[in-house]
C-alpha positions as CSV (number, residue, x, y, z in Angstrom):
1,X,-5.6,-6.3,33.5
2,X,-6.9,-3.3,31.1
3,X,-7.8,-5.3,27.9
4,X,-6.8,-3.5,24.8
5,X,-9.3,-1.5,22.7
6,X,-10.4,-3.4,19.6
7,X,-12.2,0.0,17.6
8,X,-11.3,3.6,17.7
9,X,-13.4,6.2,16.3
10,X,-11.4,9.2,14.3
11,X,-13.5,12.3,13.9
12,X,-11.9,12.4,10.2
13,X,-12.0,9.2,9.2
14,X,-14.5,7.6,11.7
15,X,-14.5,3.7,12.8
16,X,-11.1,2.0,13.1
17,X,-11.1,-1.8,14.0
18,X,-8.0,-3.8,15.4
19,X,-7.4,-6.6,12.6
20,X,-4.4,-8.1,12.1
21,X,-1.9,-6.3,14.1
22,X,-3.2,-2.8,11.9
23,X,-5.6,-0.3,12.6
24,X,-8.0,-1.2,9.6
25,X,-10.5,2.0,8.3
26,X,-13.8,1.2,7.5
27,X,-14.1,3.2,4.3
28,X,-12.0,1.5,1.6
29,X,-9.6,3.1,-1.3
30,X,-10.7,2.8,-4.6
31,X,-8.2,1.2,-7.3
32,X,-10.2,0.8,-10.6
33,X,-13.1,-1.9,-9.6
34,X,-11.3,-3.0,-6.7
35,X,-12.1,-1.8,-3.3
36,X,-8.6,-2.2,-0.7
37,X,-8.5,-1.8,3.2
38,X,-6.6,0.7,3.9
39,X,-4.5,0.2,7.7
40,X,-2.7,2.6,9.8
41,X,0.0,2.3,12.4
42,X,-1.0,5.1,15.1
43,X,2.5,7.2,15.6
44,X,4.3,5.9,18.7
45,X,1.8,3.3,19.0
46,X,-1.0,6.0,20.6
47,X,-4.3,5.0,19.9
48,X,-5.7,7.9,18.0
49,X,-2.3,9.7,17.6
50,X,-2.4,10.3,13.9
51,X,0.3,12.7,12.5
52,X,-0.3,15.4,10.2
53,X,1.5,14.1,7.3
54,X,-0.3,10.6,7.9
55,X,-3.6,12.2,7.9
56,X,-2.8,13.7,4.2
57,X,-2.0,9.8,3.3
58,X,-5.3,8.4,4.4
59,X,-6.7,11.4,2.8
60,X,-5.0,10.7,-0.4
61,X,-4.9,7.2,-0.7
62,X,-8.9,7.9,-0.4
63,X,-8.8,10.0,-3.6
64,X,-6.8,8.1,-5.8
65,X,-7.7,9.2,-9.3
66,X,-10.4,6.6,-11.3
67,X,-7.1,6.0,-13.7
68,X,-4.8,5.2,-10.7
69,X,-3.8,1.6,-12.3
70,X,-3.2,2.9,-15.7
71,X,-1.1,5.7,-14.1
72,X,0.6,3.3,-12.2
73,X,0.9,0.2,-14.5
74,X,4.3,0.9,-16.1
75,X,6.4,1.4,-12.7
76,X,4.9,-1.8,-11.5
77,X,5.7,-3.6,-14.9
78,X,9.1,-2.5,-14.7
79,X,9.4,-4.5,-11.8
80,X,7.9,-7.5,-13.7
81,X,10.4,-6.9,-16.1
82,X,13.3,-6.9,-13.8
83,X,12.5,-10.0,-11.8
84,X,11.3,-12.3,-15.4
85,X,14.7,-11.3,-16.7
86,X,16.7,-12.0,-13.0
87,X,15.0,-15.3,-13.0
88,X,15.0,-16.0,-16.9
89,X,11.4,-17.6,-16.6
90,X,9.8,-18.2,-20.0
91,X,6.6,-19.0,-18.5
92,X,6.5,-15.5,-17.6
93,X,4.6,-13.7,-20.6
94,X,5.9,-10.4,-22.2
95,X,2.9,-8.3,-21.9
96,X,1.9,-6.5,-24.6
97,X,0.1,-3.4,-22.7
98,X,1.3,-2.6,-18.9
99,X,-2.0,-2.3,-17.9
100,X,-2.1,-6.2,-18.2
101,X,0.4,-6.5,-15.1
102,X,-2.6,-6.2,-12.6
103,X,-4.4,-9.1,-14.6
104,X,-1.3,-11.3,-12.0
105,X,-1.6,-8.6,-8.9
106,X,-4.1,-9.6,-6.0
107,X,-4.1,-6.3,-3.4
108,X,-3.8,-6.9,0.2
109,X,-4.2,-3.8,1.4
110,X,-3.2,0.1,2.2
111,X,-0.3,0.6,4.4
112,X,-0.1,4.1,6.4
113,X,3.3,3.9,8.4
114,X,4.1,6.0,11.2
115,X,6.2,8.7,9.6
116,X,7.9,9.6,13.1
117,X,9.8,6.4,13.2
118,X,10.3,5.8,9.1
119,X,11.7,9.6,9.6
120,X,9.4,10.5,6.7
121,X,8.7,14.2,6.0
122,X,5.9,14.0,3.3
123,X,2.6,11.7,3.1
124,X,3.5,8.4,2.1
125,X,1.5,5.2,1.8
126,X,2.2,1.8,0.3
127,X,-0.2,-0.8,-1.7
128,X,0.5,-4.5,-0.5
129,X,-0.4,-6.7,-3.0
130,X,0.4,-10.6,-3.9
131,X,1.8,-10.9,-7.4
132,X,2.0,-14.0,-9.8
133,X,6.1,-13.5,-10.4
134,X,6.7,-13.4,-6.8
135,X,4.4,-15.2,-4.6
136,X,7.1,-15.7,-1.5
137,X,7.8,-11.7,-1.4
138,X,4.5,-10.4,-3.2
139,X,4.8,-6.5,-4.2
140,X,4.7,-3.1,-2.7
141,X,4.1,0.1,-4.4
142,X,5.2,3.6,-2.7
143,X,3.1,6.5,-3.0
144,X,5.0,9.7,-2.3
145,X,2.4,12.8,-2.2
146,X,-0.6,10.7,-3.8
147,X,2.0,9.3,-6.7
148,X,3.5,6.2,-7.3
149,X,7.1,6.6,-7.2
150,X,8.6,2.8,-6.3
151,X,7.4,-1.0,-7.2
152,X,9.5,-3.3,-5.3
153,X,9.6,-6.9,-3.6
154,X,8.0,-6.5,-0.1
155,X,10.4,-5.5,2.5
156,X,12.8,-4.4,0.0
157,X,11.6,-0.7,-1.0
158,X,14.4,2.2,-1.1
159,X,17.5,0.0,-2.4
């Protein structure tokens, strides 16, 4: 029996290790002082088989602007927002600046889908992260074309 390869090396984005069910990149993205794996599903499950459109999500989820969290800090507050007032939880501070909502975010990591089967037609990643307000379902943010465009409970993006 053929034993499954454990590293891959992409002539873009070089070493690729097996971790956790994900193809893992060794080079990390860059979201203000934090450095986050970035994974990647291989497009009907080919090793190596990289799409187009998930090549430009690597690519930009490695050049995330320096500001990326300031940028991104009121969409992910909004969701902060939402679930204090669905649950009515006074422990829950009102925060004062929406940059403070990542002071109660912990990133997992990048996720690069396979756009084929998520019948996705521009680059999209997500940012899996575990978040004080909802430690059972953590938080994903959606980047559409290098923005931010959705902050949602994991599993539940796109309602």
């Amino acid at each position: 029996m053929m034993k499954s390869p454990t590293s891959y090396y992409d002539a873009e984005f070089g070493q690729m290790r097996m971790e956790d069910n994900h193809w893992t990149l060794a080079e990390c993205a860059v979201l203000g002082d934090r450095r986050v794996p970035i994974c990647v599903d291989f497009e009907h499950g080919q090793i190596g088989e990289l799409s187009s459109l998930q090549r430009e999500a690597i690519r930009q989820a490695l050049a995330l602007p320096p500001d990326v969290l300031r940028i991104t800090a009121s969409l992910v507050l909004q969701n902060y927002d939402v679930y204090r007032d669905m649950i009515g939880d006074e422990s829950m501070p009102l925060l004062a600046n929406p940059i403070q909502v990542w002071d109660q975010v912990t990133f997992s990591y990048i996720y690069v889908p396979p756009h084929v089967e998520y019948d996705r037609h521009i680059p999209t990643f997500e940012l899996l992260a575990e978040c004080s307000w909802d430690p059972e379902h953590g938080l994903e943010v959606r980047f559409c074309n290098g923005v931010a465009d959705d902050a949602d409970q994991i599993g539940e993006t796109g309602r």
